[in-house]
Amino acid sequence: MTTLSVRADRALLSGNEAIARGAWEAGVHVAAAYPGTPSTETLQALAGYDEVDSRWATNEKVAVDVALGASLGGARAFAAMKHVGLNVAADTFMTASYVGVGGGLVIMVADDPGMHSSQNEQDTRLYARLGLVPLLEPSDSAEAKDYTKLAFDVSEEFDTPVLLRSTTRISHNRGIVPLETRREVAVRGFRRDPAKYVMLPAYARGRHPVILERLERLAGYAGDLAAEEGTDGRVGIVTAGVPYQYVKEVAPDLRILKLGMTYPIPIERIRRFAETVDRLVVVEELEPFLEEALLAAGLDVVGKAFFPRTGELSPDLVRDGLAALGVADPRPPVPDAPTTVTRPPLMCPGCPHMVPYWSIKRLGATVTGDIGCYTLAALEPLATMDTCISMGASIGMASGMAASGGSDEPVVATIGDSTFLHGGVPALMEAVYNDANMTVVILDNGTTAMTGGQEHPGTGTTLAGEKARAVDIPALCRAVGVEDLHVVDPYDVSATLRAIEQAMAYRGTSVVITHRPCVEAPLRVKDRPFEVVPDNCTACQLCMNLGCPAIVWTDEVFEGRRKVTIDAAMCTGCTLCAQLCPPRAIVPVEVQA
Amino acid sequence: MSARGVVLAGVGGQGVVLASAVLAEAALQSDFEVKQSEVHGMAQRGGAVVSHIRYGETVASPVVPLASADVLAAFEWAEALRWMPYLAPRGALVVDARRIVPPGACKDHRTWGVPYPAMDAATVADRAADVLLIDATGIAAGLGNPKAANSVVMGAVSRFLDIADVAWEKAITRFVPPGTEELNIAAFHAGQEAGSVRPEDIPDLGLDPIEERNYRIQVDHSWCKDCGICPTVCPEFCLAMDHAHRLVVVDEAACIGCRLCEALCPDFAIRISVGEPAAMSGGAS
């Protein structure tokens, strides 16, 4: 997204852009990430700063490995991911806490309360407690930049990785951010220290008490970072992040203790605040993280009894809770929206994923799906996906599904190229190794499409736009032992159907790679559009099976069914509907001479 | 003043995000505090897109509270209705009087109706102080490019906000594609002048329900050689090959009478007729 600015000293930045700016101003040297909504734009913004080595990693664990290695090399290092990415990176993250840092190490994690584009709404603060790692929570873009800079300082002062927790409403909210210059920080160089960096049991035992002592000191720091405001002490609100803004919106005069660091929780600081108010209330999104800790510390506090534990908070939900507590007016009744048509997300016109799913549906299979645009194939009219869990899970799950013998139909895993490289390769090795009777369809569109078309190790270009060696996916499959391998153009309907049919008939682990670039990235595909000759259309609906959003019904009816029309402005000219049309009613638009 | 709130709504690909960037920039040019919030990701692919912009002396929440938007501007009628709960009763509703039929709504193969809401100003009349239903796409097309409809809508929006024209023009110039600045500024000013259109003047979609029909699928198994052509073409998956590779009718009730199976059968073994589905049809006989 373009950066807005009017004066050189301030800009209207998204939370992600502000975090990137903060990392740059803090003198970050190395940054790594795997794309994931709502975190993706952070690394893309950082890539705009020449001083930073910004790169896509194969997955989030590799990103944290890279960042930790850079940190131990004495550089300031940064990794970014969405909340579920930290699950992938958790192995390194947990022990990075023991190891500490060389140069400052900041791990940005963007949670997605409300699951706008995620498969769960886990709360990253619980990882901070699990890893005994401090966590900062900004409440708007300006604070996102400030806290990022603070995080690097905290990391070096306390010798710890630091988590920076964003949420969708921080990452994708724009606000005014004062701009400052970059502080150049020298790379300290690697200092060999096996007792600190080689986590043999004997060395690790020595580190655990160090971490706990670090946490004590950090709790004091968190207390100093907390800020009190407001005068109305009927209740005292403990809050952080975007919920702080909602409280300020609804009840600007209430006593508030705004935390900047929500782990370690500054219990003693909160205890002192509690003494100045009639009733202590926690307003936090998702888990009762602060509330439970305060209850355990013996404080009389309420929270989730008044504010929901699921989904995003909003000014309205915060008002509901404060009204129930008797310190805000209830919201006026709002009439429901008038009845309107639902508008679910769709695949793009010309999407090369349509025909692989159309074929699988034709052939009949139990389909383990994966994370990407193609998850939309779970919806009508394709409706060809039976599971979708986590990055790369499709292949291992297909192997297990086949082993269970519980599927009457052939078992097919479907996975995109970026997801395959992220987490699918080890599972494919498992399947081949154990001779799983299943088919993997790798939907290779040469990009990370769902998050907006990012480069990956298979694309042949880097985040910086430089040429790179590209992973040869067919050769990779052969190398792990796949013998029945088909590479097919998913714009060829009959070839795709036939390749998948043959692969499904193979006894063992077969792979079909459907190879065709995404229509949106890296280039927007726009070929000569097609149109429907109304007199030839028999309204059979076969083209509608593709789920192409450029095809809709018209007011013309044939034998009790609706004829279709193609929106020429949307049509990419992929020819798929024309290949399917039995009466050949779909033809290229005549080019005007 | 308390923070002003604007909600912009449309369909993925219509330029809601660009329009909200223009408004946020225009507010920033006017030295207001600004926050703007939108959701990317899955919600944007052909789905409903909404963006919240708040500006004023101070702004806390980036999200507009319910029933408090000063302006709800929609680039499409159904989207205007979807976000109505955000509009303050004292607020203004601006709508481009056009309809985008969601492909996902073209799926009722019994009635063939699309549940698109009627464009009726009475639906919204008592929920806003001002309602401006404008032909933004038509006005933009008249100026040379229907894609400038967003700027027409934003021109209409500007009538209800305290942002000077010069700030809008700077913001538009900054964000629209190079070479379209003049067109978009002209579109913006056209939007400032645009009058309401009458919903009854806008042609109906003609996608109301039509008469339901049922069909019978009759397979003459003495002629059928189980070649497998018809299950490959049936759009409704009424036909399938069983494990013994024999043709079976698996879902006669789903038949829409397209007759593709009948037309493509090399052996004249299938007949489709209008009528109540028979309890016994298909399978081995």
PDB file of N, CA, C and O in Angstrom, chain A residues 10 26 37 95 118 122 158 181 193 243 263 299 314 369 373 379 440 448 469 509:
ATOM      1  N   ARG A  10       5.986  13.618   9.339  1.00  0.00           N
ATOM      2  CA  ARG A  10       4.921  12.730   9.788  1.00  0.00           C
ATOM      3  C   ARG A  10       4.288  12.072   8.580  1.00  0.00           C
ATOM      4  O   ARG A  10       4.369  12.565   7.454  1.00  0.00           O
ATOM      5  N   ALA A  26      15.223   2.026  14.420  1.00  0.00           N
ATOM      6  CA  ALA A  26      15.994   1.395  15.494  1.00  0.00           C
ATOM      7  C   ALA A  26      17.299   0.799  14.980  1.00  0.00           C
ATOM      8  O   ALA A  26      18.061   0.217  15.740  1.00  0.00           O
ATOM      9  N   THR A  37      -1.574 -12.890   6.638  1.00  0.00           N
ATOM     10  CA  THR A  37      -2.476 -11.796   6.999  1.00  0.00           C
ATOM     11  C   THR A  37      -2.780 -11.882   8.496  1.00  0.00           C
ATOM     12  O   THR A  37      -3.104 -12.960   8.959  1.00  0.00           O
ATOM     13  N   THR A  95      13.366 -21.861  22.947  1.00  0.00           N
ATOM     14  CA  THR A  95      14.737 -21.969  23.426  1.00  0.00           C
ATOM     15  C   THR A  95      15.531 -20.691  23.183  1.00  0.00           C
ATOM     16  O   THR A  95      16.491 -20.411  23.894  1.00  0.00           O
ATOM     17  N   SER A 118      -8.155 -16.034   9.089  1.00  0.00           N
ATOM     18  CA  SER A 118      -7.359 -17.018   9.815  1.00  0.00           C
ATOM     19  C   SER A 118      -8.224 -18.209  10.199  1.00  0.00           C
ATOM     20  O   SER A 118      -9.445 -18.117  10.176  1.00  0.00           O
ATOM     21  N   GLN A 122      -6.115 -17.721  18.242  1.00  0.00           N
ATOM     22  CA  GLN A 122      -5.268 -17.906  19.430  1.00  0.00           C
ATOM     23  C   GLN A 122      -4.653 -16.578  19.868  1.00  0.00           C
ATOM     24  O   GLN A 122      -4.438 -15.678  19.054  1.00  0.00           O
ATOM     25  N   PHE A 158      17.848  -6.420  28.480  1.00  0.00           N
ATOM     26  CA  PHE A 158      17.498  -7.575  29.314  1.00  0.00           C
ATOM     27  C   PHE A 158      17.976  -8.899  28.720  1.00  0.00           C
ATOM     28  O   PHE A 158      17.680  -9.953  29.265  1.00  0.00           O
ATOM     29  N   THR A 181      14.720   9.896  12.358  1.00  0.00           N
ATOM     30  CA  THR A 181      15.787   9.355  11.516  1.00  0.00           C
ATOM     31  C   THR A 181      16.245   8.001  12.059  1.00  0.00           C
ATOM     32  O   THR A 181      15.930   7.619  13.172  1.00  0.00           O
ATOM     33  N   ASP A 193      30.243 -18.399  22.981  1.00  0.00           N
ATOM     34  CA  ASP A 193      29.867 -18.582  24.382  1.00  0.00           C
ATOM     35  C   ASP A 193      28.992 -19.836  24.493  1.00  0.00           C
ATOM     36  O   ASP A 193      27.767 -19.764  24.632  1.00  0.00           O
ATOM     37  N   PRO A 243      -8.118  -2.314  22.516  1.00  0.00           N
ATOM     38  CA  PRO A 243      -9.215  -2.136  23.487  1.00  0.00           C
ATOM     39  C   PRO A 243      -9.072  -0.850  24.303  1.00  0.00           C
ATOM     40  O   PRO A 243     -10.077  -0.258  24.720  1.00  0.00           O
ATOM     41  N   TYR A 263       3.272  -8.665  29.238  1.00  0.00           N
ATOM     42  CA  TYR A 263       3.967  -9.776  29.881  1.00  0.00           C
ATOM     43  C   TYR A 263       5.439  -9.408  29.997  1.00  0.00           C
ATOM     44  O   TYR A 263       5.999  -8.950  29.015  1.00  0.00           O
ATOM     45  N   LEU A 299      -6.215 -10.241  43.645  1.00  0.00           N
ATOM     46  CA  LEU A 299      -6.932  -8.986  43.422  1.00  0.00           C
ATOM     47  C   LEU A 299      -8.393  -9.281  43.094  1.00  0.00           C
ATOM     48  O   LEU A 299      -8.716 -10.271  42.435  1.00  0.00           O
ATOM     49  N   SER A 314     -15.141  -4.126  20.130  1.00  0.00           N
ATOM     50  CA  SER A 314     -15.496  -2.967  19.316  1.00  0.00           C
ATOM     51  C   SER A 314     -15.925  -1.897  20.297  1.00  0.00           C
ATOM     52  O   SER A 314     -16.172  -2.199  21.468  1.00  0.00           O
ATOM     53  N   GLY A 369      -7.563 -30.386   2.428  1.00  0.00           N
ATOM     54  CA  GLY A 369      -7.167 -29.106   1.847  1.00  0.00           C
ATOM     55  C   GLY A 369      -6.092 -28.434   2.667  1.00  0.00           C
ATOM     56  O   GLY A 369      -5.581 -28.994   3.639  1.00  0.00           O
ATOM     57  N   CYS A 373      -5.591 -19.296  -1.190  1.00  0.00           N
ATOM     58  CA  CYS A 373      -6.806 -18.876  -1.904  1.00  0.00           C
ATOM     59  C   CYS A 373      -7.718 -20.070  -2.166  1.00  0.00           C
ATOM     60  O   CYS A 373      -8.933 -19.959  -2.134  1.00  0.00           O
ATOM     61  N   LEU A 379     -16.170 -23.755  -0.688  1.00  0.00           N
ATOM     62  CA  LEU A 379     -17.496 -23.147  -0.820  1.00  0.00           C
ATOM     63  C   LEU A 379     -18.139 -23.551  -2.146  1.00  0.00           C
ATOM     64  O   LEU A 379     -17.466 -23.954  -3.091  1.00  0.00           O
ATOM     65  N   VAL A 440      -1.337 -36.287  -4.316  1.00  0.00           N
ATOM     66  CA  VAL A 440      -1.129 -34.891  -3.930  1.00  0.00           C
ATOM     67  C   VAL A 440      -1.288 -34.038  -5.181  1.00  0.00           C
ATOM     68  O   VAL A 440      -0.627 -34.283  -6.187  1.00  0.00           O
ATOM     69  N   THR A 448       2.714 -16.511  -3.702  1.00  0.00           N
ATOM     70  CA  THR A 448       1.964 -16.686  -2.460  1.00  0.00           C
ATOM     71  C   THR A 448       0.726 -15.824  -2.632  1.00  0.00           C
ATOM     72  O   THR A 448       0.725 -14.647  -2.284  1.00  0.00           O
ATOM     73  N   ARG A 469      17.802 -18.449  -7.412  1.00  0.00           N
ATOM     74  CA  ARG A 469      17.585 -19.811  -7.887  1.00  0.00           C
ATOM     75  C   ARG A 469      16.195 -20.239  -7.461  1.00  0.00           C
ATOM     76  O   ARG A 469      15.793 -20.004  -6.328  1.00  0.00           O
ATOM     77  N   THR A 509       1.863 -43.268  -3.720  1.00  0.00           N
ATOM     78  CA  THR A 509       1.770 -41.805  -3.599  1.00  0.00           C
ATOM     79  C   THR A 509       2.049 -41.170  -4.954  1.00  0.00           C
ATOM     80  O   THR A 509       3.162 -41.255  -5.470  1.00  0.00           O
TER      81      THR A 509
END
